[in-house]
Amino acid sequence: QVQLVESGGGLVQAGGSLRLSCAASGRSVSSYILGWFRQAPGKEREFVAAAWNGGNTYTQYADSVKGRFTISRDNAKNAVYLQMNSLKPEDTAVYYCAASSTYGRPSSEVLYEYWGQGTQVTVSS
């Protein structure tokens, strides 16, 4: 079993930055796909970013965050991060970290079997 704990959420003004962290425990997730998803009030949960290893580290981003958000992972620390810059009010959501031991479409939440409890990000205008 893998446990995921997110941290780093908070309240920030539009244009500001936040860095989310997700610490994994229970087993090494170095070979897992690690992803970030978010859910805004009244909306479906949506894909934000994912990173996986295959010789190099590969990443994928939702169009809405490309150029503003950066996902990174530290396999030695069993952790994944999401650096969020140029934040907009529409980025307000609960952000979830997820991990998948199998490979597939990284943007699909059904791929992921482990989820964190979420951390709130609020961007004020």
mmCIF file of C-alpha atoms in Angstrom:
data_model
loop_
_atom_site.group_PDB
_atom_site.id
_atom_site.type_symbol
_atom_site.label_atom_id
_atom_site.label_comp_id
_atom_site.label_asym_id
_atom_site.label_seq_id
_atom_site.Cartn_x
_atom_site.Cartn_y
_atom_site.Cartn_z
ATOM 1 C CA GLN A 1 0.000 0.000 0.000
ATOM 2 C CA VAL A 2 1.050 3.545 -0.704
ATOM 3 C CA GLN A 3 0.041 6.521 1.389
ATOM 4 C CA LEU A 4 0.191 9.999 -0.122
ATOM 5 C CA VAL A 5 0.168 13.239 1.850
ATOM 6 C CA GLU A 6 -0.023 16.628 0.148
ATOM 7 C CA SER A 7 1.125 19.918 1.627
ATOM 8 C CA GLY A 8 1.831 23.461 0.524
ATOM 9 C CA GLY A 9 -1.628 24.699 -0.319
ATOM 10 C CA GLY A 10 -2.905 28.068 0.830
ATOM 11 C CA LEU A 11 -4.232 31.463 -0.133
ATOM 12 C CA VAL A 12 -2.335 33.513 -2.709
ATOM 13 C CA GLN A 13 -3.069 36.555 -4.836
ATOM 14 C CA ALA A 14 -3.449 36.288 -8.570
ATOM 15 C CA GLY A 15 -0.045 36.281 -10.229
ATOM 16 C CA GLY A 16 1.582 34.658 -7.230
ATOM 17 C CA SER A 17 3.215 31.268 -6.788
ATOM 18 C CA LEU A 18 2.814 28.177 -4.645
ATOM 19 C CA ARG A 19 4.705 24.916 -4.466
ATOM 20 C CA LEU A 20 2.771 21.794 -3.592
ATOM 21 C CA SER A 21 4.519 18.749 -2.199
ATOM 22 C CA CYS A 22 3.364 15.159 -2.006
ATOM 23 C CA ALA A 23 5.189 12.692 0.202
ATOM 24 C CA ALA A 24 4.709 8.998 -0.425
ATOM 25 C CA SER A 25 5.173 6.281 2.180
ATOM 26 C CA GLY A 26 4.625 2.556 2.407
ATOM 27 C CA ARG A 27 6.775 1.651 -0.574
ATOM 28 C CA SER A 28 8.968 3.289 -3.165
ATOM 29 C CA VAL A 29 7.077 5.055 -5.942
ATOM 30 C CA SER A 30 10.156 5.581 -8.111
ATOM 31 C CA SER A 31 8.677 3.415 -10.886
ATOM 32 C CA TYR A 32 5.139 4.801 -10.551
ATOM 33 C CA ILE A 33 3.393 7.405 -12.604
ATOM 34 C CA LEU A 34 2.827 10.352 -10.249
ATOM 35 C CA GLY A 35 0.131 12.838 -11.056
ATOM 36 C CA TRP A 36 -1.638 15.939 -9.829
ATOM 37 C CA PHE A 37 -5.361 16.484 -10.256
ATOM 38 C CA ARG A 38 -7.648 19.238 -9.013
ATOM 39 C CA GLN A 39 -11.298 19.715 -8.261
ATOM 40 C CA ALA A 40 -12.959 23.104 -8.134
ATOM 41 C CA PRO A 41 -16.293 23.618 -6.336
ATOM 42 C CA GLY A 42 -19.159 22.224 -8.386
ATOM 43 C CA LYS A 43 -16.841 20.767 -11.021
ATOM 44 C CA GLU A 44 -15.455 17.372 -11.928
ATOM 45 C CA ARG A 45 -11.948 16.473 -10.885
ATOM 46 C CA GLU A 46 -9.515 17.230 -13.704
ATOM 47 C CA PHE A 47 -5.997 16.318 -14.686
ATOM 48 C CA VAL A 48 -3.248 18.868 -14.056
ATOM 49 C CA ALA A 49 0.116 17.192 -14.599
ATOM 50 C CA ALA A 50 1.922 13.858 -14.462
ATOM 51 C CA ALA A 51 5.501 12.615 -14.436
ATOM 52 C CA TRP A 52 6.919 9.169 -15.086
ATOM 53 C CA ASN A 53 10.294 7.545 -15.596
ATOM 54 C CA GLY A 54 11.466 5.721 -18.661
ATOM 55 C CA GLY A 55 15.163 6.384 -18.860
ATOM 56 C CA ASN A 56 14.384 10.062 -18.689
ATOM 57 C CA THR A 57 11.622 11.721 -16.705
ATOM 58 C CA TYR A 58 8.615 12.387 -18.920
ATOM 59 C CA THR A 59 5.929 14.922 -18.140
ATOM 60 C CA GLN A 60 2.485 15.809 -19.375
ATOM 61 C CA TYR A 61 0.396 18.875 -18.596
ATOM 62 C CA ALA A 62 -3.145 20.034 -19.045
ATOM 63 C CA ASP A 63 -3.361 22.812 -21.619
ATOM 64 C CA SER A 64 -4.708 25.177 -18.968
ATOM 65 C CA VAL A 65 -1.487 25.030 -16.923
ATOM 66 C CA LYS A 66 1.198 24.613 -19.589
ATOM 67 C CA GLY A 67 3.938 27.188 -19.199
ATOM 68 C CA ARG A 68 2.817 28.082 -15.673
ATOM 69 C CA PHE A 69 3.036 24.835 -13.685
ATOM 70 C CA THR A 70 5.991 22.468 -13.410
ATOM 71 C CA ILE A 71 5.864 18.946 -12.039
ATOM 72 C CA SER A 72 9.002 17.362 -10.647
ATOM 73 C CA ARG A 73 9.814 14.271 -8.668
ATOM 74 C CA ASP A 74 12.553 13.278 -6.254
ATOM 75 C CA ASN A 75 12.793 9.502 -6.209
ATOM 76 C CA ALA A 76 15.316 9.576 -3.361
ATOM 77 C CA LYS A 77 12.757 11.395 -1.207
ATOM 78 C CA ASN A 78 9.810 9.430 -2.587
ATOM 79 C CA ALA A 79 8.104 12.694 -3.399
ATOM 80 C CA VAL A 80 6.520 14.689 -6.197
ATOM 81 C CA TYR A 81 6.106 18.446 -6.426
ATOM 82 C CA LEU A 82 4.010 20.933 -8.334
ATOM 83 C CA GLN A 83 5.454 24.410 -8.781
ATOM 84 C CA MET A 84 2.618 26.767 -9.678
ATOM 85 C CA ASN A 85 3.464 30.200 -11.042
ATOM 86 C CA SER A 86 1.331 33.020 -12.459
ATOM 87 C CA LEU A 87 -1.654 31.699 -10.567
ATOM 88 C CA LYS A 88 -5.136 32.698 -11.666
ATOM 89 C CA PRO A 89 -8.432 32.713 -9.750
ATOM 90 C CA GLU A 90 -9.573 29.816 -11.950
ATOM 91 C CA ASP A 91 -6.767 27.705 -10.468
ATOM 92 C CA THR A 92 -8.662 27.691 -7.176
ATOM 93 C CA ALA A 93 -9.361 24.069 -6.284
ATOM 94 C CA VAL A 94 -8.481 21.193 -4.040
ATOM 95 C CA TYR A 95 -5.322 19.646 -5.455
ATOM 96 C CA TYR A 96 -4.776 15.902 -5.217
ATOM 97 C CA CYS A 97 -1.648 13.852 -5.621
ATOM 98 C CA ALA A 98 -2.060 10.404 -7.184
ATOM 99 C CA ALA A 99 0.131 7.406 -7.920
ATOM 100 C CA SER A 100 -0.214 4.563 -10.387
ATOM 101 C CA SER A 101 1.813 1.362 -10.445
ATOM 102 C CA THR A 102 0.654 0.546 -13.972
ATOM 103 C CA TYR A 103 1.277 2.436 -17.187
ATOM 104 C CA GLY A 104 -1.461 3.892 -19.310
ATOM 105 C CA ARG A 105 -2.903 7.279 -20.099
ATOM 106 C CA PRO A 106 -1.448 9.603 -17.427
ATOM 107 C CA SER A 107 -4.294 12.107 -17.736
ATOM 108 C CA SER A 108 -6.934 9.517 -16.868
ATOM 109 C CA GLU A 109 -7.791 9.415 -13.193
ATOM 110 C CA VAL A 110 -8.982 5.810 -13.444
ATOM 111 C CA LEU A 111 -5.338 4.802 -13.979
ATOM 112 C CA TYR A 112 -4.400 5.818 -10.433
ATOM 113 C CA GLU A 113 -4.994 3.513 -7.504
ATOM 114 C CA TYR A 114 -3.550 5.712 -4.747
ATOM 115 C CA TRP A 115 -4.750 9.189 -3.830
ATOM 116 C CA GLY A 116 -3.893 11.774 -1.227
ATOM 117 C CA GLN A 117 -6.445 13.636 0.844
ATOM 118 C CA GLY A 118 -6.004 16.886 -1.075
ATOM 119 C CA THR A 119 -4.771 20.363 -0.265
ATOM 120 C CA GLN A 120 -6.733 23.567 -0.839
ATOM 121 C CA VAL A 121 -5.371 26.234 -3.166
ATOM 122 C CA THR A 122 -7.230 29.526 -3.248
ATOM 123 C CA VAL A 123 -6.243 32.311 -5.629
ATOM 124 C CA SER A 124 -7.767 35.709 -4.954
ATOM 125 C CA SER A 125 -8.274 38.301 -7.656
#
